[in-house]
Coordinates of C-alpha atoms and ligand atoms in Angstrom, one line a residue:
X48 CA 120.7 92.6 128.3
X49 CA 121.3 91.3 131.8
X50 CA 121.3 87.6 132.1
X51 CA 118.6 86.9 134.6
X52 CA 118.6 83.3 136.0
X53 CA 115.3 81.6 135.6
X54 CA 115.6 80.5 139.2
X55 CA 115.6 84.0 140.5
X56 CA 112.5 84.5 142.8
X57 CA 111.4 87.6 141.0
X58 CA 112.4 86.4 137.5
X59 CA 109.2 87.4 135.7
X60 CA 109.2 90.9 137.3
X61 CA 112.8 91.4 136.2
X62 CA 112.1 90.2 132.7
X63 CA 109.3 92.8 132.4
X64 CA 111.7 95.5 133.5
X65 CA 114.1 94.3 130.8
X66 CA 111.3 94.4 128.2
X67 CA 110.5 98.0 129.1
X68 CA 114.1 99.1 128.9
X69 CA 114.4 97.4 125.5
X70 CA 111.2 99.3 124.5
X71 CA 112.7 102.6 125.7
X72 CA 115.9 102.0 123.8
X73 CA 113.9 101.1 120.7
X74 CA 112.0 104.3 120.9
X75 CA 108.6 102.7 121.8
X76 CA 108.3 103.7 125.5
X77 CA 108.7 107.2 127.0
X78 CA 111.1 107.9 129.9
X79 CA 108.0 108.7 132.0
X80 CA 106.9 105.2 131.3
X81 CA 109.6 103.8 133.5
X82 CA 108.1 105.7 136.5
X83 CA 104.6 104.4 135.6
X84 CA 106.0 100.9 135.5
X85 CA 107.6 101.3 139.0
X86 CA 104.2 102.2 140.4
X87 CA 102.7 99.1 138.8
X88 CA 105.5 97.0 140.2
X89 CA 104.7 98.2 143.7
X90 CA 101.0 97.2 143.4
X91 CA 102.0 93.9 141.8
X92 CA 104.2 93.2 144.8
X93 CA 101.3 93.9 147.2
X94 CA 99.0 91.4 145.4
X95 CA 101.7 88.7 145.4
X96 CA 102.6 89.0 141.7
X97 CA 99.9 86.6 140.7
X98 CA 96.4 86.8 139.1
X99 CA 93.5 86.7 141.7
X100 CA 89.9 85.6 141.3
X101 CA 88.8 89.3 141.3
X102 CA 90.9 89.7 138.1
X103 CA 89.6 86.5 136.4
X104 CA 86.0 87.4 137.1
X105 CA 86.6 90.8 135.5
X106 CA 88.4 89.2 132.6
X107 CA 85.4 86.9 132.0
X108 CA 83.1 89.9 131.7
X109 CA 85.7 91.8 129.6
X110 CA 85.8 88.9 127.2
X111 CA 82.0 88.8 127.0
X112 CA 81.9 92.5 126.2
X113 CA 84.6 92.3 123.6
X114 CA 83.2 89.3 121.7
X115 CA 79.7 90.8 121.5
X116 CA 80.9 94.2 120.5
X117 CA 80.7 95.0 116.7
X118 CA 83.6 97.5 117.0
X119 CA 86.0 96.7 119.8
X120 CA 89.3 98.6 120.1
X121 CA 92.4 98.1 122.3
X122 CA 94.2 101.3 123.0
X123 CA 98.0 100.8 123.0
X124 CA 100.6 103.2 124.6
X125 CA 104.4 103.0 124.8
X126 CA 104.4 100.9 127.9
X127 CA 101.9 98.3 126.7
X128 CA 103.7 98.0 123.3
X129 CA 107.0 97.4 125.1
X130 CA 105.8 95.1 127.8
X131 CA 103.2 93.2 125.9
X132 CA 103.5 93.6 122.1
X133 CA 103.2 89.8 121.5
X134 CA 100.4 89.4 124.0
X135 CA 98.4 92.3 122.4
X136 CA 98.9 90.8 118.9
X137 CA 97.8 87.4 120.2
X138 CA 94.7 89.0 121.7
X139 CA 93.8 90.8 118.5
X140 CA 94.4 87.5 116.6
X141 CA 91.9 85.7 118.8
X142 CA 89.0 87.8 117.6
X143 CA 89.0 89.3 114.1
X144 CA 87.0 92.5 114.7
X145 CA 89.5 93.6 117.4
X146 CA 91.6 96.6 116.3
X147 CA 94.7 98.0 117.9
X148 CA 95.0 101.8 118.1
X149 CA 98.2 103.6 119.1
X150 CA 97.3 106.4 121.4
X151 CA 100.0 108.3 123.3
X152 CA 100.2 110.8 126.1
X153 CA 103.7 112.0 125.4
X154 CA 102.9 112.0 121.7
X155 CA 105.4 112.2 118.9
X156 CA 104.5 111.1 115.3
X157 CA 107.7 109.1 115.1
X158 CA 107.1 107.1 118.3
X159 CA 103.5 106.5 117.3
X160 CA 104.6 105.2 113.9
X161 CA 107.3 103.0 115.5
X162 CA 104.8 101.4 117.8
X163 CA 102.4 100.7 115.0
X164 CA 105.2 99.2 112.9
X165 CA 106.3 97.1 115.8
X166 CA 102.8 95.7 116.3
X167 CA 102.5 94.9 112.6
X168 CA 105.9 93.2 112.6
X169 CA 104.6 90.9 115.4
X170 CA 101.7 90.0 113.1
X171 CA 98.9 92.4 113.9
X172 CA 96.7 93.2 110.8
X173 CA 94.3 95.9 112.2
X174 CA 96.5 98.7 113.5
X175 CA 95.7 102.4 113.4
X176 CA 97.1 105.5 115.0
X177 CA 95.1 108.0 116.9
X178 CA 96.9 111.1 115.8
X179 CA 96.2 111.4 112.1
X180 CA 95.1 114.4 110.0
X181 CA 91.6 113.1 110.2
X182 CA 91.6 112.6 114.0
X183 CA 88.5 113.3 115.9
X184 CA 88.9 114.9 119.4
X185 CA 87.5 113.2 122.4
X186 CA 85.7 116.0 124.4
X187 CA 87.1 116.7 127.9
X188 CA 90.7 115.6 127.2
X189 CA 93.3 118.3 126.7
X190 CA 96.3 116.1 126.1
X191 CA 97.3 114.3 122.9
X192 CA 95.3 111.4 124.1
X193 CA 92.2 113.2 123.0
X194 CA 92.9 112.1 119.4
X195 CA 90.8 109.3 118.0
X196 CA 91.2 107.6 114.7
X197 CA 87.9 107.8 112.7
X198 CA 88.1 104.1 111.9
X199 CA 89.2 103.1 115.5
X200 CA 88.4 104.8 118.8
X201 CA 86.0 107.4 117.3
X202 CA 83.8 104.6 116.0
X203 CA 84.4 102.1 118.8
X204 CA 81.7 100.8 121.2
X205 CA 83.9 98.8 123.6
X206 CA 87.4 100.1 124.4
X207 CA 90.2 98.4 126.4
X208 CA 92.7 100.8 128.0
X209 CA 95.8 99.9 130.0
X210 CA 98.4 101.7 132.1
X211 CA 97.2 105.2 131.9
X212 CA 95.8 107.9 134.1
X213 CA 92.2 108.5 134.5
X214 CA 91.2 111.6 132.5
X215 CA 90.7 109.8 129.2
X216 CA 88.9 106.8 130.8
X217 CA 86.4 109.2 132.3
X218 CA 86.0 111.0 129.0
X219 CA 85.5 107.8 127.1
X220 CA 82.8 106.7 129.5
X221 CA 81.1 110.2 129.2
X222 CA 81.3 109.7 125.4
X223 CA 79.2 106.5 125.7
X224 CA 82.0 103.9 125.3
X225 CA 82.0 100.8 127.4
X226 CA 85.5 100.9 129.0
X227 CA 87.6 97.9 130.2
X228 CA 90.7 98.9 132.1
X229 CA 93.8 96.9 133.0
X230 CA 95.5 98.6 135.9
X231 CA 97.3 97.1 138.9
X232 CA 96.0 100.0 141.1
X233 CA 92.3 99.4 142.0
X234 CA 92.2 102.9 143.5
X235 CA 93.4 104.7 140.4
X236 CA 91.0 107.0 138.6
X237 CA 91.0 104.7 135.6
X238 CA 90.1 101.7 137.6
X239 CA 87.5 103.6 139.5
X240 CA 85.9 105.0 136.4
X241 CA 85.9 102.0 134.0
X242 CA 82.9 99.7 133.6
X243 CA 85.2 96.7 134.1
X244 CA 88.4 97.0 136.0
X245 CA 91.0 94.2 135.7
X246 CA 93.4 94.5 138.7
X247 CA 96.2 92.5 137.3
X248 CA 99.6 92.8 135.6
X249 CA 99.2 93.6 131.9
X250 CA 101.0 90.5 130.4
X251 CA 99.2 88.1 132.8
X252 CA 95.9 89.7 132.2
X253 CA 96.2 89.7 128.4
X254 CA 97.1 86.1 128.4
X255 CA 94.1 85.1 130.5
X256 CA 91.8 87.4 128.4
X257 CA 93.0 85.8 125.2
X258 CA 92.3 82.3 126.5
X259 CA 88.9 83.4 127.7
X260 CA 88.0 85.0 124.3
X261 CA 89.0 81.8 122.5
X262 CA 86.5 80.0 124.8
X263 CA 83.8 82.7 124.4
X264 CA 83.9 82.8 120.6
X265 CA 81.6 79.7 120.8
X266 CA 79.6 80.7 123.9
X267 CA 75.9 81.5 123.3
X268 CA 75.2 85.2 123.3
X269 CA 72.5 84.9 126.0
X270 CA 75.0 83.3 128.3
X271 CA 77.5 86.2 127.6
X272 CA 74.7 88.8 128.2
X273 CA 73.8 87.1 131.5
X274 CA 77.4 87.2 132.6
X275 CA 77.6 90.9 131.8
X276 CA 74.3 91.7 133.6
X277 CA 75.4 89.9 136.8
X278 CA 78.7 91.8 137.1
X279 CA 79.3 94.3 139.9
X280 CA 82.6 96.3 139.2
X281 CA 82.4 98.1 142.6
X282 CA 82.5 94.7 144.5
X283 CA 85.4 93.5 142.3
X284 CA 87.4 96.7 143.1
X285 CA 86.7 96.4 146.8
X286 CA 88.1 92.8 146.8
X287 CA 91.3 94.1 145.1
X288 CA 91.6 97.0 147.6
X289 CA 91.0 94.6 150.5
X290 CA 93.7 92.3 149.2
X291 CA 96.2 95.1 149.0
X292 CA 95.3 96.5 152.4
X293 CA 95.3 93.2 154.3
X294 CA 98.1 91.5 152.3
X295 CA 95.7 88.5 151.9
Ligands
PTJ463 O1 103.4 106.0 126.0 P1 102.7 107.2 126.6 O2 103.3 108.5 126.2 O3 101.3 107.2 126.3 O4 102.9 107.1 128.2 C1 102.0 106.6 129.0 C2 102.4 106.5 130.5 C3 102.4 105.0 131.0 C4 103.7 107.2 130.8 C5 101.2 107.2 131.3 O5 100.0 106.6 130.8 C6 101.3 107.3 132.7 O6 102.0 108.1 133.3 O7 100.6 106.4 133.4 P2 100.3 106.5 135.0 O8 99.5 107.7 135.3 O9 101.6 106.4 135.8 O10 99.4 105.3 135.2 C7 99.9 104.0 135.0 C8 99.0 103.0 135.8 O11 99.2 101.7 135.3 C9 99.2 103.0 137.3 O12 98.0 102.9 138.0 C10 100.1 101.7 137.5 O13 99.8 101.2 138.8 C11 99.6 100.9 136.4 N1 100.5 99.9 135.9 C12 101.9 100.1 135.6 N2 102.4 99.0 135.1 C13 101.5 98.1 135.0 C14 100.3 98.7 135.5 N3 99.1 98.0 135.5 C15 99.1 96.7 135.0 N4 100.2 96.1 134.5 C16 101.4 96.8 134.5 N5 102.5 96.2 134.0

């Protein structure tokens, strides 16, 4: 591993690259995941590599949706497991009903099992894999991402997806799920299709979301419902796009 000085101006960004490379070597991330990460880095650079209020407002609504959902599921791919394994496990630990489901585009049974094992080794207790013999297919998705575990995504009401292209997000919405997306590109199909789009870097967003969930566990349900009802995802996306275009 490269010794990155903490004083380097882009320390956090370089550390994330390192995490992804470690994940690739450990067989968690796919090679294509490196390209997906580069795209994310470019958008993060454009928003100043920091969390904005358009992200924290979306996170507040995401939290309200997750803590009021009977069956919330976080979908985990190779990039998210590599970049944010500990953050995902902390999120799941903050709210007991939250399950983690390994769902891969470049699917292999071995990689899926390795990701599930890595999440468990970090302390996750509710981990399932999409591609089991009993998997249920999500209509409208041709790739391996169509697989849903009967006890996870197939039964979920609120789903958090991160770092993926938009076909599955659209299909999940069509199938009646409420979808929260974490995606640095507010113009991506995923961000444009989700009910709540968090335009922020994954590890920063998960940390803020976990803190918000801890606060919201004790927030009255009527207050959470009012927060959800007042939310306008189009306006949030527009603010993210404007920030990228104007460099504000
Ligand atoms: O592990 P697998 O097989 O499921 O592989 C999944 C990948 C990541 C390869 C696949 O989903 C993919 O190719 O994704 P895309 O289509 O490149 O989309 C990734 C999206 O996530 C882009 O809009 C990026 O801007 C965004 N993104 C990348 N890194 C981050 C990010 N968003 C938030 N935080 C990041 N760290």
